[in-house]
PDB file of C-alpha atoms in Angstrom:
ATOM      1  CA  UNK A   1      56.731 285.892 145.878  1.00  0.00           C
ATOM      2  CA  UNK A   2      53.736 287.190 143.970  1.00  0.00           C
ATOM      3  CA  UNK A   3      51.624 287.122 147.145  1.00  0.00           C
ATOM      4  CA  UNK A   4      54.086 289.326 149.048  1.00  0.00           C
ATOM      5  CA  UNK A   5      54.407 291.704 146.101  1.00  0.00           C
ATOM      6  CA  UNK A   6      50.610 292.035 145.909  1.00  0.00           C
ATOM      7  CA  UNK A   7      50.328 292.657 149.651  1.00  0.00           C
ATOM      8  CA  UNK A   8      53.091 295.256 149.587  1.00  0.00           C
ATOM      9  CA  UNK A   9      51.332 297.044 146.737  1.00  0.00           C
ATOM     10  CA  UNK A  10      47.989 296.937 148.533  1.00  0.00           C
ATOM     11  CA  UNK A  11      49.432 298.077 151.887  1.00  0.00           C
ATOM     12  CA  UNK A  12      52.465 300.287 151.195  1.00  0.00           C
ATOM     13  CA  UNK A  13      52.570 301.445 154.829  1.00  0.00           C
ATOM     14  CA  UNK A  14      52.381 297.895 156.146  1.00  0.00           C
ATOM     15  CA  UNK A  15      49.594 295.409 156.675  1.00  0.00           C
ATOM     16  CA  UNK A  16      47.825 294.296 159.837  1.00  0.00           C
ATOM     17  CA  UNK A  17      50.086 291.667 161.414  1.00  0.00           C
ATOM     18  CA  UNK A  18      47.851 288.616 160.741  1.00  0.00           C
ATOM     19  CA  UNK A  19      47.447 289.729 157.111  1.00  0.00           C
ATOM     20  CA  UNK A  20      51.213 290.059 156.676  1.00  0.00           C
ATOM     21  CA  UNK A  21      51.699 286.699 158.385  1.00  0.00           C
ATOM     22  CA  UNK A  22      49.132 285.175 156.034  1.00  0.00           C
ATOM     23  CA  UNK A  23      51.033 286.466 153.016  1.00  0.00           C
ATOM     24  CA  UNK A  24      54.320 285.097 154.341  1.00  0.00           C
ATOM     25  CA  UNK A  25      52.678 281.764 155.193  1.00  0.00           C
ATOM     26  CA  UNK A  26      51.113 281.477 151.743  1.00  0.00           C
ATOM     27  CA  UNK A  27      54.475 282.266 150.180  1.00  0.00           C
ATOM     28  CA  UNK A  28      56.044 279.505 152.281  1.00  0.00           C
ATOM     29  CA  UNK A  29      53.412 276.998 151.169  1.00  0.00           C
ATOM     30  CA  UNK A  30      51.433 276.785 154.418  1.00  0.00           C
ATOM     31  CA  UNK A  31      47.705 276.224 154.233  1.00  0.00           C
ATOM     32  CA  UNK A  32      45.144 278.730 155.542  1.00  0.00           C
ATOM     33  CA  UNK A  33      44.439 276.815 158.752  1.00  0.00           C
ATOM     34  CA  UNK A  34      48.104 276.542 159.719  1.00  0.00           C
ATOM     35  CA  UNK A  35      48.615 280.267 159.155  1.00  0.00           C
ATOM     36  CA  UNK A  36      45.499 281.116 161.183  1.00  0.00           C
ATOM     37  CA  UNK A  37      46.716 278.923 164.029  1.00  0.00           C
ATOM     38  CA  UNK A  38      50.138 280.573 163.878  1.00  0.00           C
ATOM     39  CA  UNK A  39      48.601 284.066 164.035  1.00  0.00           C
ATOM     40  CA  UNK A  40      46.495 283.112 167.039  1.00  0.00           C
ATOM     41  CA  UNK A  41      49.428 281.433 168.764  1.00  0.00           C
ATOM     42  CA  UNK A  42      51.481 284.594 168.312  1.00  0.00           C
ATOM     43  CA  UNK A  43      48.685 286.796 169.672  1.00  0.00           C
ATOM     44  CA  UNK A  44      48.271 284.577 172.739  1.00  0.00           C
ATOM     45  CA  UNK A  45      51.920 283.922 173.525  1.00  0.00           C
ATOM     46  CA  UNK A  46      53.015 287.537 173.153  1.00  0.00           C
ATOM     47  CA  UNK A  47      50.917 288.614 176.116  1.00  0.00           C
ATOM     48  CA  UNK A  48      51.580 285.486 178.160  1.00  0.00           C
ATOM     49  CA  UNK A  49      55.351 285.671 177.728  1.00  0.00           C
ATOM     50  CA  UNK A  50      55.260 289.298 178.811  1.00  0.00           C
ATOM     51  CA  UNK A  51      53.605 288.062 181.998  1.00  0.00           C
ATOM     52  CA  UNK A  52      56.468 285.654 182.570  1.00  0.00           C
ATOM     53  CA  UNK A  53      59.096 288.353 182.028  1.00  0.00           C
ATOM     54  CA  UNK A  54      57.404 291.326 183.652  1.00  0.00           C
ATOM     55  CA  UNK A  55      55.352 289.718 186.404  1.00  0.00           C
ATOM     56  CA  UNK A  56      57.459 286.656 187.137  1.00  0.00           C
ATOM     57  CA  UNK A  57      54.622 284.245 186.359  1.00  0.00           C
ATOM     58  CA  UNK A  58      55.475 280.558 186.498  1.00  0.00           C
ATOM     59  CA  UNK A  59      56.492 279.586 182.924  1.00  0.00           C
ATOM     60  CA  UNK A  60      55.042 276.090 183.331  1.00  0.00           C
ATOM     61  CA  UNK A  61      51.666 277.481 184.349  1.00  0.00           C
ATOM     62  CA  UNK A  62      51.849 279.892 181.420  1.00  0.00           C
ATOM     63  CA  UNK A  63      52.667 277.017 179.027  1.00  0.00           C
ATOM     64  CA  UNK A  64      49.627 275.117 180.311  1.00  0.00           C
ATOM     65  CA  UNK A  65      47.449 278.181 179.838  1.00  0.00           C
ATOM     66  CA  UNK A  66      48.833 278.641 176.323  1.00  0.00           C
ATOM     67  CA  UNK A  67      47.813 275.086 175.436  1.00  0.00           C
ATOM     68  CA  UNK A  68      44.315 275.603 176.863  1.00  0.00           C
ATOM     69  CA  UNK A  69      43.882 278.865 174.980  1.00  0.00           C
ATOM     70  CA  UNK A  70      44.986 277.080 171.811  1.00  0.00           C
ATOM     71  CA  UNK A  71      42.024 274.746 172.217  1.00  0.00           C
ATOM     72  CA  UNK A  72      39.720 277.721 172.756  1.00  0.00           C
ATOM     73  CA  UNK A  73      41.151 279.513 169.717  1.00  0.00           C
ATOM     74  CA  UNK A  74      40.695 276.589 167.309  1.00  0.00           C
ATOM     75  CA  UNK A  75      37.158 277.621 166.234  1.00  0.00           C
ATOM     76  CA  UNK A  76      38.477 281.112 165.413  1.00  0.00           C
ATOM     77  CA  UNK A  77      41.304 279.588 163.354  1.00  0.00           C
ATOM     78  CA  UNK A  78      38.844 277.383 161.476  1.00  0.00           C
ATOM     79  CA  UNK A  79      36.581 280.376 160.778  1.00  0.00           C
ATOM     80  CA  UNK A  80      39.512 282.507 159.599  1.00  0.00           C
ATOM     81  CA  UNK A  81      40.782 279.724 157.341  1.00  0.00           C
ATOM     82  CA  UNK A  82      37.332 279.292 155.798  1.00  0.00           C
ATOM     83  CA  UNK A  83      37.197 283.026 155.027  1.00  0.00           C
ATOM     84  CA  UNK A  84      40.833 283.407 153.923  1.00  0.00           C
ATOM     85  CA  UNK A  85      40.102 283.492 150.195  1.00  0.00           C
ATOM     86  CA  UNK A  86      37.495 286.248 150.590  1.00  0.00           C
ATOM     87  CA  UNK A  87      37.712 289.950 151.386  1.00  0.00           C
ATOM     88  CA  UNK A  88      39.819 290.972 154.393  1.00  0.00           C
ATOM     89  CA  UNK A  89      36.800 292.662 155.994  1.00  0.00           C
ATOM     90  CA  UNK A  90      35.175 289.228 156.391  1.00  0.00           C
ATOM     91  CA  UNK A  91      37.964 287.807 158.550  1.00  0.00           C
ATOM     92  CA  UNK A  92      37.028 287.345 162.220  1.00  0.00           C
ATOM     93  CA  UNK A  93      38.298 290.131 164.442  1.00  0.00           C
ATOM     94  CA  UNK A  94      36.536 289.773 167.746  1.00  0.00           C
ATOM     95  CA  UNK A  95      39.501 291.115 169.715  1.00  0.00           C
ATOM     96  CA  UNK A  96      41.259 294.454 169.721  1.00  0.00           C
ATOM     97  CA  UNK A  97      44.419 294.815 167.657  1.00  0.00           C
ATOM     98  CA  UNK A  98      46.605 295.264 170.744  1.00  0.00           C
ATOM     99  CA  UNK A  99      49.507 293.255 169.320  1.00  0.00           C
ATOM    100  CA  UNK A 100      49.652 295.529 166.278  1.00  0.00           C
ATOM    101  CA  UNK A 101      49.270 298.679 168.363  1.00  0.00           C
ATOM    102  CA  UNK A 102      52.071 297.560 170.669  1.00  0.00           C
ATOM    103  CA  UNK A 103      54.325 296.705 167.708  1.00  0.00           C
ATOM    104  CA  UNK A 104      53.829 300.156 166.177  1.00  0.00           C
ATOM    105  CA  UNK A 105      54.429 301.883 169.511  1.00  0.00           C
ATOM    106  CA  UNK A 106      57.517 299.782 170.200  1.00  0.00           C
ATOM    107  CA  UNK A 107      58.998 300.475 166.751  1.00  0.00           C
ATOM    108  CA  UNK A 108      58.857 304.207 167.435  1.00  0.00           C
ATOM    109  CA  UNK A 109      60.684 304.044 170.769  1.00  0.00           C
ATOM    110  CA  UNK A 110      64.357 304.352 171.488  1.00  0.00           C
ATOM    111  CA  UNK A 111      65.794 301.279 173.176  1.00  0.00           C
ATOM    112  CA  UNK A 112      64.171 297.936 173.754  1.00  0.00           C
ATOM    113  CA  UNK A 113      61.553 296.635 176.118  1.00  0.00           C
ATOM    114  CA  UNK A 114      63.558 293.585 177.194  1.00  0.00           C
ATOM    115  CA  UNK A 115      67.309 293.345 177.689  1.00  0.00           C
ATOM    116  CA  UNK A 116      68.944 290.063 176.745  1.00  0.00           C
TER     117      UNK A 116
END
């Protein structure tokens, strides 16, 4: 898609995960709000699912928490969607990029974090 080609040209070493997800979502025909919600869902569930696997947290409690955090994240998704057509620097980023940092660190390691 033209969107993915533009993003790849702009970020030859790779884009911040929500930016890459936005480009893929746009290419798939999703609207800005759906992509923002998907990015937030991924950021929330990544950490929560690690808690289930590593700490043995109750998956039903974690699912409930995920739903509650989705409600809390909705204003951020709405703000991101409203700013999606503007410069990347205007997108909300009130949290640290821990998901991206972990992905980069994991990609450079031998082996995997979870065995299946």
